[in-house]
Structure formats: C-alpha cells, structure tokens
Amino acid sequence: MKEDIRAEILRKLIHLSVVVVPLGYLFINKELLLLILSLLLVVAVSIEAARSVSEKFSDLFIKIVGRMLRKHENKRLTGATYLIFGSFLTILIFNKWIAITALFFVIISDALAAVVGTMFGRHTIYGNRTVEGSAV
C-alpha cells in the first residue's frame, strides 16, 4: 500500500506540472498556446501509436515511465495524452478566463482527490474511486 501511495504522489506531482498550461495562458496568446499544445499532442499521439504497433517501443516506454502509469495505461492511452487533448479543446472552445479557471480546477482537484482517496479512502463508490477522494 505504501508503494501505491508513493507512485500516486509521484504521478500527481507530474500531473500538477501541467499548471504551466493555464499559467502560460496568462502570459501568451491563445494561438501560440494552441500551437504549443498541438505540437505536444502530435508527440503524445505519435508515442501512443508507436506503443501500439511496436512491442519493443512499448517495452522501452514502460521501462522509462512505467512507475507513473496505471495498470490500464500499459495497453491504452495514457492520462497525459487525454490531459493534453482536453487542455487543447478547453482553450480552443472557451474564453480565456473560463479556460484558465477550468484547467486549474481540473489539474489541482484531480491531483488532490487521487492522493486523498489513496491515503484516506475507505468507502468505495465505483472502481477505485472513494467518497473521501471525491469529497475533495
């Protein structure tokens, strides 16, 4: 269990680093941020595609970042790819302040919910989601 908590905290610290997206949006224009996110998305999708067609690449990827992945991400898209795509769509669709606020809420509340749920969660709602983590 202790290792699960450490892995989850490491994963969420990296997840929290994505606050550079809404922070960056405070200082750069929408078009430039969308360009940066689209390039990151191309890289992420390319990595995901390479993982799906090359067992050697997939094994190397797992060796490098495997500790940070959830079990289901070993064979499916990683949360990072979804996060980049979601950030791109949020910035594309919504006005600046709604996008910044929404991204801050998603990034911070998801990280806190996961850590609180992993450390203190006792009442399962579904899957590995807990009342305690969801209350954050």
mmCIF file of N, CA and C in Angstrom:
data_model
loop_
_atom_site.group_PDB
_atom_site.id
_atom_site.type_symbol
_atom_site.label_atom_id
_atom_site.label_comp_id
_atom_site.label_asym_id
_atom_site.label_seq_id
_atom_site.Cartn_x
_atom_site.Cartn_y
_atom_site.Cartn_z
ATOM 1 N N MET A 1 0.823 -1.198 0.000
ATOM 2 C CA MET A 1 0.000 0.000 0.000
ATOM 3 C C MET A 1 0.865 1.260 0.000
ATOM 4 N N LYS A 2 1.947 1.250 0.780
ATOM 5 C CA LYS A 2 2.827 2.405 0.857
ATOM 6 C C LYS A 2 3.403 2.742 -0.514
ATOM 7 N N GLU A 3 3.763 1.724 -1.286
ATOM 8 C CA GLU A 3 4.287 1.928 -2.636
ATOM 9 C C GLU A 3 3.215 2.523 -3.549
ATOM 10 N N ASP A 4 1.950 2.110 -3.372
ATOM 11 C CA ASP A 4 0.849 2.682 -4.149
ATOM 12 C C ASP A 4 0.734 4.178 -3.897
ATOM 13 N N ILE A 5 0.864 4.572 -2.647
ATOM 14 C CA ILE A 5 0.760 5.991 -2.286
ATOM 15 C C ILE A 5 1.923 6.768 -2.896
ATOM 16 N N ARG A 6 3.124 6.224 -2.810
ATOM 17 C CA ARG A 6 4.295 6.893 -3.392
ATOM 18 C C ARG A 6 4.144 7.048 -4.902
ATOM 19 N N ALA A 7 3.715 5.988 -5.568
ATOM 20 C CA ALA A 7 3.528 6.046 -7.022
ATOM 21 C C ALA A 7 2.452 7.068 -7.378
ATOM 22 N N GLU A 8 1.380 7.102 -6.607
ATOM 23 C CA GLU A 8 0.293 8.049 -6.876
ATOM 24 C C GLU A 8 0.757 9.482 -6.644
ATOM 25 N N ILE A 9 1.526 9.717 -5.595
ATOM 26 C CA ILE A 9 2.032 11.072 -5.331
ATOM 27 C C ILE A 9 2.988 11.508 -6.440
ATOM 28 N N LEU A 10 3.882 10.618 -6.872
ATOM 29 C CA LEU A 10 4.786 10.934 -7.974
ATOM 30 C C LEU A 10 3.995 11.261 -9.237
ATOM 31 N N ARG A 11 3.018 10.439 -9.522
ATOM 32 C CA ARG A 11 2.172 10.636 -10.702
ATOM 33 C C ARG A 11 1.469 11.989 -10.631
ATOM 34 N N LYS A 12 0.949 12.325 -9.480
ATOM 35 C CA LYS A 12 0.197 13.571 -9.342
ATOM 36 C C LYS A 12 1.102 14.795 -9.295
ATOM 37 N N LEU A 13 2.338 14.649 -8.816
ATOM 38 C CA LEU A 13 3.284 15.765 -8.887
ATOM 39 C C LEU A 13 3.585 16.112 -10.343
ATOM 40 N N ILE A 14 3.738 15.077 -11.148
ATOM 41 C CA ILE A 14 3.950 15.309 -12.578
ATOM 42 C C ILE A 14 2.685 15.908 -13.186
ATOM 43 N N HIS A 15 1.539 15.384 -12.774
ATOM 44 C CA HIS A 15 0.251 15.904 -13.239
ATOM 45 C C HIS A 15 0.141 17.390 -12.885
ATOM 46 N N LEU A 16 0.550 17.765 -11.679
ATOM 47 C CA LEU A 16 0.485 19.162 -11.249
ATOM 48 C C LEU A 16 1.389 20.067 -12.080
ATOM 49 N N SER A 17 2.433 19.497 -12.677
ATOM 50 C CA SER A 17 3.316 20.316 -13.500
ATOM 51 C C SER A 17 2.580 20.894 -14.710
ATOM 52 N N VAL A 18 1.433 20.328 -15.028
ATOM 53 C CA VAL A 18 0.632 20.809 -16.153
ATOM 54 C C VAL A 18 0.011 22.178 -15.851
ATOM 55 N N VAL A 19 0.143 22.666 -14.622
ATOM 56 C CA VAL A 19 -0.339 24.023 -14.330
ATOM 57 C C VAL A 19 0.397 25.052 -15.180
ATOM 58 N N VAL A 20 1.497 24.657 -15.820
ATOM 59 C CA VAL A 20 2.166 25.593 -16.726
ATOM 60 C C VAL A 20 1.258 25.983 -17.889
ATOM 61 N N VAL A 21 0.283 25.138 -18.221
ATOM 62 C CA VAL A 21 -0.631 25.461 -19.328
ATOM 63 C C VAL A 21 -1.513 26.658 -18.963
ATOM 64 N N PRO A 22 -2.327 26.581 -17.890
ATOM 65 C CA PRO A 22 -3.121 27.773 -17.575
ATOM 66 C C PRO A 22 -2.260 28.968 -17.145
ATOM 67 N N LEU A 23 -1.136 28.709 -16.485
ATOM 68 C CA LEU A 23 -0.229 29.815 -16.136
ATOM 69 C C LEU A 23 0.335 30.473 -17.395
ATOM 70 N N GLY A 24 0.720 29.650 -18.334
ATOM 71 C CA GLY A 24 1.242 30.171 -19.596
ATOM 72 C C GLY A 24 0.217 30.995 -20.344
ATOM 73 N N TYR A 25 -1.031 30.576 -20.250
ATOM 74 C CA TYR A 25 -2.115 31.289 -20.933
ATOM 75 C C TYR A 25 -2.298 32.693 -20.365
ATOM 76 N N LEU A 26 -1.843 32.917 -19.159
ATOM 77 C CA LEU A 26 -1.891 34.265 -18.584
ATOM 78 C C LEU A 26 -0.925 35.212 -19.305
ATOM 79 N N PHE A 27 0.130 34.641 -19.905
ATOM 80 C CA PHE A 27 1.198 35.466 -20.466
ATOM 81 C C PHE A 27 1.356 35.383 -21.984
ATOM 82 N N ILE A 28 0.804 34.350 -22.601
ATOM 83 C CA ILE A 28 0.924 34.244 -24.066
ATOM 84 C C ILE A 28 -0.467 34.186 -24.682
ATOM 85 N N ASN A 29 -0.529 34.458 -25.967
ATOM 86 C CA ASN A 29 -1.845 34.490 -26.610
ATOM 87 C C ASN A 29 -2.362 33.088 -26.927
ATOM 88 N N LYS A 30 -3.640 33.036 -27.200
ATOM 89 C CA LYS A 30 -4.349 31.779 -27.439
ATOM 90 C C LYS A 30 -3.731 30.996 -28.589
ATOM 91 N N GLU A 31 -3.430 31.668 -29.679
ATOM 92 C CA GLU A 31 -2.903 30.995 -30.868
ATOM 93 C C GLU A 31 -1.570 30.311 -30.590
ATOM 94 N N LEU A 32 -0.685 31.000 -29.877
ATOM 95 C CA LEU A 32 0.622 30.414 -29.562
ATOM 96 C C LEU A 32 0.464 29.213 -28.629
ATOM 97 N N LEU A 33 -0.392 29.337 -27.623
ATOM 98 C CA LEU A 33 -0.603 28.220 -26.703
ATOM 99 C C LEU A 33 -1.224 27.027 -27.427
ATOM 100 N N LEU A 34 -2.174 27.281 -28.325
ATOM 101 C CA LEU A 34 -2.765 26.190 -29.103
ATOM 102 C C LEU A 34 -1.725 25.525 -30.004
ATOM 103 N N LEU A 35 -0.819 26.317 -30.549
ATOM 104 C CA LEU A 35 0.257 25.751 -31.369
ATOM 105 C C LEU A 35 1.148 24.843 -30.529
ATOM 106 N N ILE A 36 1.535 25.317 -29.349
ATOM 107 C CA ILE A 36 2.378 24.513 -28.448
ATOM 108 C C ILE A 36 1.665 23.224 -28.061
ATOM 109 N N LEU A 37 0.390 23.341 -27.671
ATOM 110 C CA LEU A 37 -0.370 22.148 -27.273
ATOM 111 C C LEU A 37 -0.577 21.199 -28.450
ATOM 112 N N SER A 38 -0.774 21.737 -29.645
ATOM 113 C CA SER A 38 -0.952 20.855 -30.803
ATOM 114 C C SER A 38 0.334 20.089 -31.099
ATOM 115 N N LEU A 39 1.483 20.747 -30.932
ATOM 116 C CA LEU A 39 2.763 20.042 -31.117
ATOM 117 C C LEU A 39 2.945 18.953 -30.059
ATOM 118 N N LEU A 40 2.611 19.279 -28.811
ATOM 119 C CA LEU A 40 2.676 18.268 -27.745
ATOM 120 C C LEU A 40 1.720 17.115 -28.021
ATOM 121 N N LEU A 41 0.558 17.451 -28.547
ATOM 122 C CA LEU A 41 -0.424 16.408 -28.869
ATOM 123 C C LEU A 41 0.074 15.501 -29.992
ATOM 124 N N VAL A 42 0.718 16.075 -30.987
ATOM 125 C CA VAL A 42 1.301 15.260 -32.067
ATOM 126 C C VAL A 42 2.351 14.312 -31.496
ATOM 127 N N VAL A 43 3.198 14.819 -30.602
ATOM 128 C CA VAL A 43 4.220 13.970 -29.967
ATOM 129 C C VAL A 43 3.546 12.867 -29.154
ATOM 130 N N ALA A 44 2.551 13.236 -28.340
ATOM 131 C CA ALA A 44 1.872 12.252 -27.484
ATOM 132 C C ALA A 44 1.175 11.179 -28.320
ATOM 133 N N VAL A 45 0.467 11.581 -29.360
ATOM 134 C CA VAL A 45 -0.238 10.619 -30.210
ATOM 135 C C VAL A 45 0.765 9.745 -30.962
ATOM 136 N N SER A 46 1.882 10.319 -31.380
ATOM 137 C CA SER A 46 2.925 9.526 -32.050
ATOM 138 C C SER A 46 3.493 8.468 -31.118
ATOM 139 N N ILE A 47 3.734 8.850 -29.878
ATOM 140 C CA ILE A 47 4.226 7.884 -28.890
ATOM 141 C C ILE A 47 3.183 6.793 -28.661
ATOM 142 N N GLU A 48 1.926 7.192 -28.517
ATOM 143 C CA GLU A 48 0.860 6.205 -28.314
ATOM 144 C C GLU A 48 0.762 5.255 -29.505
ATOM 145 N N ALA A 49 0.866 5.795 -30.717
ATOM 146 C CA ALA A 49 0.808 4.956 -31.918
ATOM 147 C C ALA A 49 1.996 3.996 -31.969
ATOM 148 N N ALA A 50 3.185 4.506 -31.662
ATOM 149 C CA ALA A 50 4.376 3.652 -31.660
ATOM 150 C C ALA A 50 4.250 2.544 -30.624
ATOM 151 N N ARG A 51 3.681 2.871 -29.464
ATOM 152 C CA ARG A 51 3.471 1.854 -28.426
ATOM 153 C C ARG A 51 2.539 0.758 -28.914
ATOM 154 N N SER A 52 1.541 1.135 -29.699
ATOM 155 C CA SER A 52 0.543 0.147 -30.119
ATOM 156 C C SER A 52 1.036 -0.767 -31.247
ATOM 157 N N VAL A 53 2.021 -0.301 -32.022
ATOM 158 C CA VAL A 53 2.491 -1.122 -33.145
ATOM 159 C C VAL A 53 3.838 -1.785 -32.907
ATOM 160 N N SER A 54 4.593 -1.317 -31.924
ATOM 161 C CA SER A 54 5.917 -1.869 -31.678
ATOM 162 C C SER A 54 6.040 -2.348 -30.234
ATOM 163 N N GLU A 55 6.182 -3.646 -30.093
ATOM 164 C CA GLU A 55 6.340 -4.203 -28.746
ATOM 165 C C GLU A 55 7.635 -3.719 -28.100
ATOM 166 N N LYS A 56 8.698 -3.579 -28.904
ATOM 167 C CA LYS A 56 9.971 -3.095 -28.360
ATOM 168 C C LYS A 56 9.836 -1.659 -27.850
ATOM 169 N N PHE A 57 9.173 -0.819 -28.640
ATOM 170 C CA PHE A 57 8.978 0.563 -28.211
ATOM 171 C C PHE A 57 8.108 0.610 -26.957
ATOM 172 N N SER A 58 7.067 -0.201 -26.943
ATOM 173 C CA SER A 58 6.179 -0.250 -25.789
ATOM 174 C C SER A 58 6.930 -0.691 -24.539
ATOM 175 N N ASP A 59 7.771 -1.705 -24.678
ATOM 176 C CA ASP A 59 8.578 -2.181 -23.542
ATOM 177 C C ASP A 59 9.525 -1.093 -23.045
ATOM 178 N N LEU A 60 10.148 -0.363 -23.974
ATOM 179 C CA LEU A 60 11.048 0.727 -23.601
ATOM 180 C C LEU A 60 10.271 1.840 -22.886
ATOM 181 N N PHE A 61 9.108 2.167 -23.409
ATOM 182 C CA PHE A 61 8.263 3.197 -22.803
ATOM 183 C C PHE A 61 7.880 2.803 -21.377
ATOM 184 N N ILE A 62 7.475 1.556 -21.213
ATOM 185 C CA ILE A 62 7.090 1.056 -19.886
ATOM 186 C C ILE A 62 8.296 1.083 -18.943
ATOM 187 N N LYS A 63 9.462 0.726 -19.469
ATOM 188 C CA LYS A 63 10.674 0.742 -18.644
ATOM 189 C C LYS A 63 10.993 2.152 -18.150
ATOM 190 N N ILE A 64 10.782 3.147 -19.009
ATOM 191 C CA ILE A 64 11.117 4.530 -18.663
ATOM 192 C C ILE A 64 10.074 5.153 -17.744
ATOM 193 N N VAL A 65 8.799 5.011 -18.067
ATOM 194 C CA VAL A 65 7.756 5.723 -17.312
ATOM 195 C C VAL A 65 6.761 4.795 -16.619
ATOM 196 N N GLY A 66 7.046 3.520 -16.619
ATOM 197 C CA GLY A 66 6.107 2.535 -16.086
ATOM 198 C C GLY A 66 5.635 2.778 -14.665
ATOM 199 N N ARG A 67 6.503 3.283 -13.805
ATOM 200 C CA ARG A 67 6.108 3.540 -12.406
ATOM 201 C C ARG A 67 4.993 4.565 -12.305
ATOM 202 N N MET A 68 4.950 5.456 -13.281
ATOM 203 C CA MET A 68 3.960 6.527 -13.233
ATOM 204 C C MET A 68 2.637 6.140 -13.884
ATOM 205 N N LEU A 69 2.615 5.011 -14.579
ATOM 206 C CA LEU A 69 1.406 4.601 -15.275
ATOM 207 C C LEU A 69 0.491 3.784 -14.378
ATOM 208 N N ARG A 70 -0.781 3.914 -14.634
ATOM 209 C CA ARG A 70 -1.731 2.995 -14.010
ATOM 210 C C ARG A 70 -1.750 1.727 -14.853
ATOM 211 N N LYS A 71 -2.199 0.631 -14.254
ATOM 212 C CA LYS A 71 -2.166 -0.656 -14.957
ATOM 213 C C LYS A 71 -2.871 -0.597 -16.303
ATOM 214 N N HIS A 72 -4.034 0.034 -16.356
ATOM 215 C CA HIS A 72 -4.786 0.075 -17.615
ATOM 216 C C HIS A 72 -4.084 0.926 -18.680
ATOM 217 N N GLU A 73 -3.164 1.800 -18.275
ATOM 218 C CA GLU A 73 -2.454 2.638 -19.247
ATOM 219 C C GLU A 73 -1.329 1.882 -19.957
ATOM 220 N N ASN A 74 -0.987 0.710 -19.467
ATOM 221 C CA ASN A 74 0.042 -0.074 -20.148
ATOM 222 C C ASN A 74 -0.398 -0.477 -21.547
ATOM 223 N N LYS A 75 -1.691 -0.649 -21.753
ATOM 224 C CA LYS A 75 -2.209 -1.101 -23.047
ATOM 225 C C LYS A 75 -3.132 -0.090 -23.721
ATOM 226 N N ARG A 76 -3.439 1.015 -23.042
ATOM 227 C CA ARG A 76 -4.345 2.026 -23.608
ATOM 228 C C ARG A 76 -3.688 3.395 -23.546
ATOM 229 N N LEU A 77 -4.416 4.399 -24.007
ATOM 230 C CA LEU A 77 -3.886 5.764 -23.957
ATOM 231 C C LEU A 77 -3.557 6.159 -22.527
ATOM 232 N N THR A 78 -2.506 6.937 -22.375
ATOM 233 C CA THR A 78 -2.134 7.406 -21.046
ATOM 234 C C THR A 78 -2.964 8.633 -20.681
ATOM 235 N N GLY A 79 -3.024 8.901 -19.400
ATOM 236 C CA GLY A 79 -3.721 10.081 -18.918
ATOM 237 C C GLY A 79 -3.100 11.366 -19.454
ATOM 238 N N ALA A 80 -1.797 11.351 -19.704
ATOM 239 C CA ALA A 80 -1.111 12.535 -20.229
ATOM 240 C C ALA A 80 -1.672 12.927 -21.595
ATOM 241 N N THR A 81 -1.933 11.943 -22.432
ATOM 242 C CA THR A 81 -2.482 12.229 -23.762
ATOM 243 C C THR A 81 -3.870 12.834 -23.638
ATOM 244 N N TYR A 82 -4.697 12.261 -22.766
ATOM 245 C CA TYR A 82 -6.029 12.831 -22.538
ATOM 246 C C TYR A 82 -5.934 14.248 -21.979
ATOM 247 N N LEU A 83 -4.995 14.482 -21.084
ATOM 248 C CA LEU A 83 -4.841 15.796 -20.460
ATOM 249 C C LEU A 83 -4.425 16.847 -21.491
ATOM 250 N N ILE A 84 -3.497 16.513 -22.363
ATOM 251 C CA ILE A 84 -3.079 17.445 -23.417
ATOM 252 C C ILE A 84 -4.250 17.741 -24.349
ATOM 253 N N PHE A 85 -4.964 16.683 -24.759
ATOM 254 C CA PHE A 85 -6.106 16.852 -25.661
ATOM 255 C C PHE A 85 -7.197 17.687 -24.998
ATOM 256 N N GLY A 86 -7.496 17.385 -23.731
ATOM 257 C CA GLY A 86 -8.516 18.140 -23.009
ATOM 258 C C GLY A 86 -8.132 19.596 -22.828
ATOM 259 N N SER A 87 -6.865 19.860 -22.542
ATOM 260 C CA SER A 87 -6.384 21.236 -22.406
ATOM 261 C C SER A 87 -6.514 21.983 -23.736
ATOM 262 N N PHE A 88 -6.139 21.306 -24.816
ATOM 263 C CA PHE A 88 -6.255 21.902 -26.148
ATOM 264 C C PHE A 88 -7.704 22.283 -26.444
ATOM 265 N N LEU A 89 -8.631 21.346 -26.233
ATOM 266 C CA LEU A 89 -10.045 21.624 -26.508
ATOM 267 C C LEU A 89 -10.607 22.728 -25.615
ATOM 268 N N THR A 90 -10.229 22.707 -24.350
ATOM 269 C CA THR A 90 -10.716 23.721 -23.410
ATOM 270 C C THR A 90 -10.287 25.114 -23.854
ATOM 271 N N ILE A 91 -9.034 25.259 -24.242
ATOM 272 C CA ILE A 91 -8.526 26.561 -24.671
ATOM 273 C C ILE A 91 -9.123 26.961 -26.015
ATOM 274 N N LEU A 92 -9.335 25.987 -26.889
ATOM 275 C CA LEU A 92 -9.920 26.257 -28.201
ATOM 276 C C LEU A 92 -11.367 26.747 -28.095
ATOM 277 N N ILE A 93 -12.148 26.115 -27.230
ATOM 278 C CA ILE A 93 -13.593 26.354 -27.181
ATOM 279 C C ILE A 93 -13.993 27.517 -26.279
ATOM 280 N N PHE A 94 -13.374 27.643 -25.125
ATOM 281 C CA PHE A 94 -13.843 28.598 -24.118
ATOM 282 C C PHE A 94 -13.035 29.891 -24.120
ATOM 283 N N ASN A 95 -13.637 30.923 -23.557
ATOM 284 C CA ASN A 95 -12.891 32.173 -23.447
ATOM 285 C C ASN A 95 -11.748 31.988 -22.446
ATOM 286 N N LYS A 96 -10.812 32.911 -22.488
ATOM 287 C CA LYS A 96 -9.564 32.783 -21.736
ATOM 288 C C LYS A 96 -9.780 32.497 -20.252
ATOM 289 N N TRP A 97 -10.610 33.276 -19.574
ATOM 290 C CA TRP A 97 -10.735 33.150 -18.120
ATOM 291 C C TRP A 97 -11.494 31.895 -17.712
ATOM 292 N N ILE A 98 -12.450 31.481 -18.502
ATOM 293 C CA ILE A 98 -13.138 30.223 -18.211
ATOM 294 C C ILE A 98 -12.168 29.057 -18.397
ATOM 295 N N ALA A 99 -11.382 29.100 -19.468
ATOM 296 C CA ALA A 99 -10.411 28.019 -19.726
ATOM 297 C C ALA A 99 -9.358 27.948 -18.628
ATOM 298 N N ILE A 100 -8.819 29.080 -18.231
ATOM 299 C CA ILE A 100 -7.800 29.098 -17.179
ATOM 300 C C ILE A 100 -8.368 28.549 -15.876
ATOM 301 N N THR A 101 -9.550 29.025 -15.507
ATOM 302 C CA THR A 101 -10.188 28.566 -14.262
ATOM 303 C C THR A 101 -10.478 27.068 -14.312
ATOM 304 N N ALA A 102 -11.063 26.615 -15.419
ATOM 305 C CA ALA A 102 -11.399 25.197 -15.554
ATOM 306 C C ALA A 102 -10.153 24.319 -15.478
ATOM 307 N N LEU A 103 -9.100 24.721 -16.168
ATOM 308 C CA LEU A 103 -7.874 23.916 -16.150
ATOM 309 C C LEU A 103 -7.247 23.870 -14.766
ATOM 310 N N PHE A 104 -7.218 25.007 -14.073
ATOM 311 C CA PHE A 104 -6.702 25.000 -12.697
ATOM 312 C C PHE A 104 -7.517 24.050 -11.820
ATOM 313 N N PHE A 105 -8.839 24.135 -11.917
ATOM 314 C CA PHE A 105 -9.690 23.264 -11.102
ATOM 315 C C PHE A 105 -9.455 21.793 -11.423
ATOM 316 N N VAL A 106 -9.394 21.447 -12.679
ATOM 317 C CA VAL A 106 -9.199 20.039 -13.066
ATOM 318 C C VAL A 106 -7.844 19.525 -12.585
ATOM 319 N N ILE A 107 -6.803 20.282 -12.845
ATOM 320 C CA ILE A 107 -5.445 19.842 -12.513
ATOM 321 C C ILE A 107 -5.273 19.686 -11.005
ATOM 322 N N ILE A 108 -5.662 20.688 -10.257
ATOM 323 C CA ILE A 108 -5.442 20.670 -8.806
ATOM 324 C C ILE A 108 -6.402 19.720 -8.101
ATOM 325 N N SER A 109 -7.690 19.760 -8.455
ATOM 326 C CA SER A 109 -8.648 18.900 -7.744
ATOM 327 C C SER A 109 -8.433 17.424 -8.063
ATOM 328 N N ASP A 110 -8.047 17.106 -9.293
ATOM 329 C CA ASP A 110 -7.784 15.701 -9.639
ATOM 330 C C ASP A 110 -6.600 15.169 -8.846
ATOM 331 N N ALA A 111 -5.550 15.972 -8.757
ATOM 332 C CA ALA A 111 -4.368 15.538 -8.001
ATOM 333 C C ALA A 111 -4.701 15.348 -6.522
ATOM 334 N N LEU A 112 -5.399 16.306 -5.934
ATOM 335 C CA LEU A 112 -5.761 16.195 -4.519
ATOM 336 C C LEU A 112 -6.711 15.030 -4.266
ATOM 337 N N ALA A 113 -7.684 14.854 -5.129
ATOM 338 C CA ALA A 113 -8.640 13.761 -4.954
ATOM 339 C C ALA A 113 -7.946 12.403 -4.996
ATOM 340 N N ALA A 114 -7.013 12.240 -5.916
ATOM 341 C CA ALA A 114 -6.305 10.962 -6.031
ATOM 342 C C ALA A 114 -5.461 10.675 -4.796
ATOM 343 N N VAL A 115 -4.741 11.683 -4.326
ATOM 344 C CA VAL A 115 -3.878 11.480 -3.160
ATOM 345 C C VAL A 115 -4.720 11.247 -1.903
ATOM 346 N N VAL A 116 -5.756 12.068 -1.694
ATOM 347 C CA VAL A 116 -6.632 11.891 -0.527
ATOM 348 C C VAL A 116 -7.335 10.535 -0.593
ATOM 349 N N GLY A 117 -7.847 10.180 -1.759
ATOM 350 C CA GLY A 117 -8.512 8.885 -1.908
ATOM 351 C C GLY A 117 -7.579 7.715 -1.664
ATOM 352 N N THR A 118 -6.338 7.818 -2.133
ATOM 353 C CA THR A 118 -5.364 6.749 -1.932
ATOM 354 C C THR A 118 -4.952 6.639 -0.466
ATOM 355 N N MET A 119 -4.764 7.782 0.180
ATOM 356 C CA MET A 119 -4.285 7.770 1.563
ATOM 357 C C MET A 119 -5.394 7.515 2.584
ATOM 358 N N PHE A 120 -6.568 8.089 2.363
ATOM 359 C CA PHE A 120 -7.612 8.062 3.389
ATOM 360 C C PHE A 120 -8.901 7.373 2.948
ATOM 361 N N GLY A 121 -8.977 6.988 1.684
ATOM 362 C CA GLY A 121 -10.218 6.418 1.156
ATOM 363 C C GLY A 121 -10.588 5.091 1.800
ATOM 364 N N ARG A 122 -11.786 5.015 2.320
ATOM 365 C CA ARG A 122 -12.282 3.792 2.952
ATOM 366 C C ARG A 122 -13.603 3.322 2.342
ATOM 367 N N HIS A 123 -14.330 4.242 1.721
ATOM 368 C CA HIS A 123 -15.666 3.933 1.212
ATOM 369 C C HIS A 123 -15.682 4.044 -0.309
ATOM 370 N N THR A 124 -15.656 2.898 -0.973
ATOM 371 C CA THR A 124 -15.585 2.854 -2.424
ATOM 372 C C THR A 124 -16.930 3.218 -3.045
ATOM 373 N N ILE A 125 -16.865 4.077 -4.068
ATOM 374 C CA ILE A 125 -18.067 4.439 -4.825
ATOM 375 C C ILE A 125 -18.183 3.501 -6.023
ATOM 376 N N TYR A 126 -17.152 3.486 -6.863
ATOM 377 C CA TYR A 126 -17.060 2.573 -8.003
ATOM 378 C C TYR A 126 -15.595 2.472 -8.394
ATOM 379 N N GLY A 127 -15.235 1.339 -8.976
ATOM 380 C CA GLY A 127 -13.831 1.131 -9.338
ATOM 381 C C GLY A 127 -12.935 1.357 -8.143
ATOM 382 N N ASN A 128 -11.958 2.226 -8.312
ATOM 383 C CA ASN A 128 -11.083 2.554 -7.187
ATOM 384 C C ASN A 128 -11.358 3.968 -6.662
ATOM 385 N N ARG A 129 -12.500 4.524 -7.023
ATOM 386 C CA ARG A 129 -12.896 5.857 -6.556
ATOM 387 C C ARG A 129 -13.512 5.750 -5.174
ATOM 388 N N THR A 130 -13.169 6.707 -4.301
ATOM 389 C CA THR A 130 -13.693 6.673 -2.947
ATOM 390 C C THR A 130 -14.473 7.945 -2.638
ATOM 391 N N VAL A 131 -15.335 7.847 -1.630
ATOM 392 C CA VAL A 131 -16.082 9.012 -1.153
ATOM 393 C C VAL A 131 -15.101 10.076 -0.679
ATOM 394 N N GLU A 132 -14.092 9.658 0.058
ATOM 395 C CA GLU A 132 -13.133 10.601 0.638
ATOM 396 C C GLU A 132 -12.374 11.376 -0.449
ATOM 397 N N GLY A 133 -11.923 10.675 -1.488
ATOM 398 C CA GLY A 133 -11.230 11.352 -2.584
ATOM 399 C C GLY A 133 -12.173 12.231 -3.376
ATOM 400 N N SER A 134 -13.380 11.774 -3.600
ATOM 401 C CA SER A 134 -14.371 12.554 -4.352
ATOM 402 C C SER A 134 -14.828 13.793 -3.610
ATOM 403 N N ALA A 135 -14.730 13.780 -2.281
ATOM 404 C CA ALA A 135 -15.153 14.937 -1.489
ATOM 405 C C ALA A 135 -14.223 16.124 -1.664
ATOM 406 N N VAL A 136 -13.027 15.864 -2.170
ATOM 407 C CA VAL A 136 -12.081 16.960 -2.406
ATOM 408 C C VAL A 136 -12.571 17.706 -3.574
#
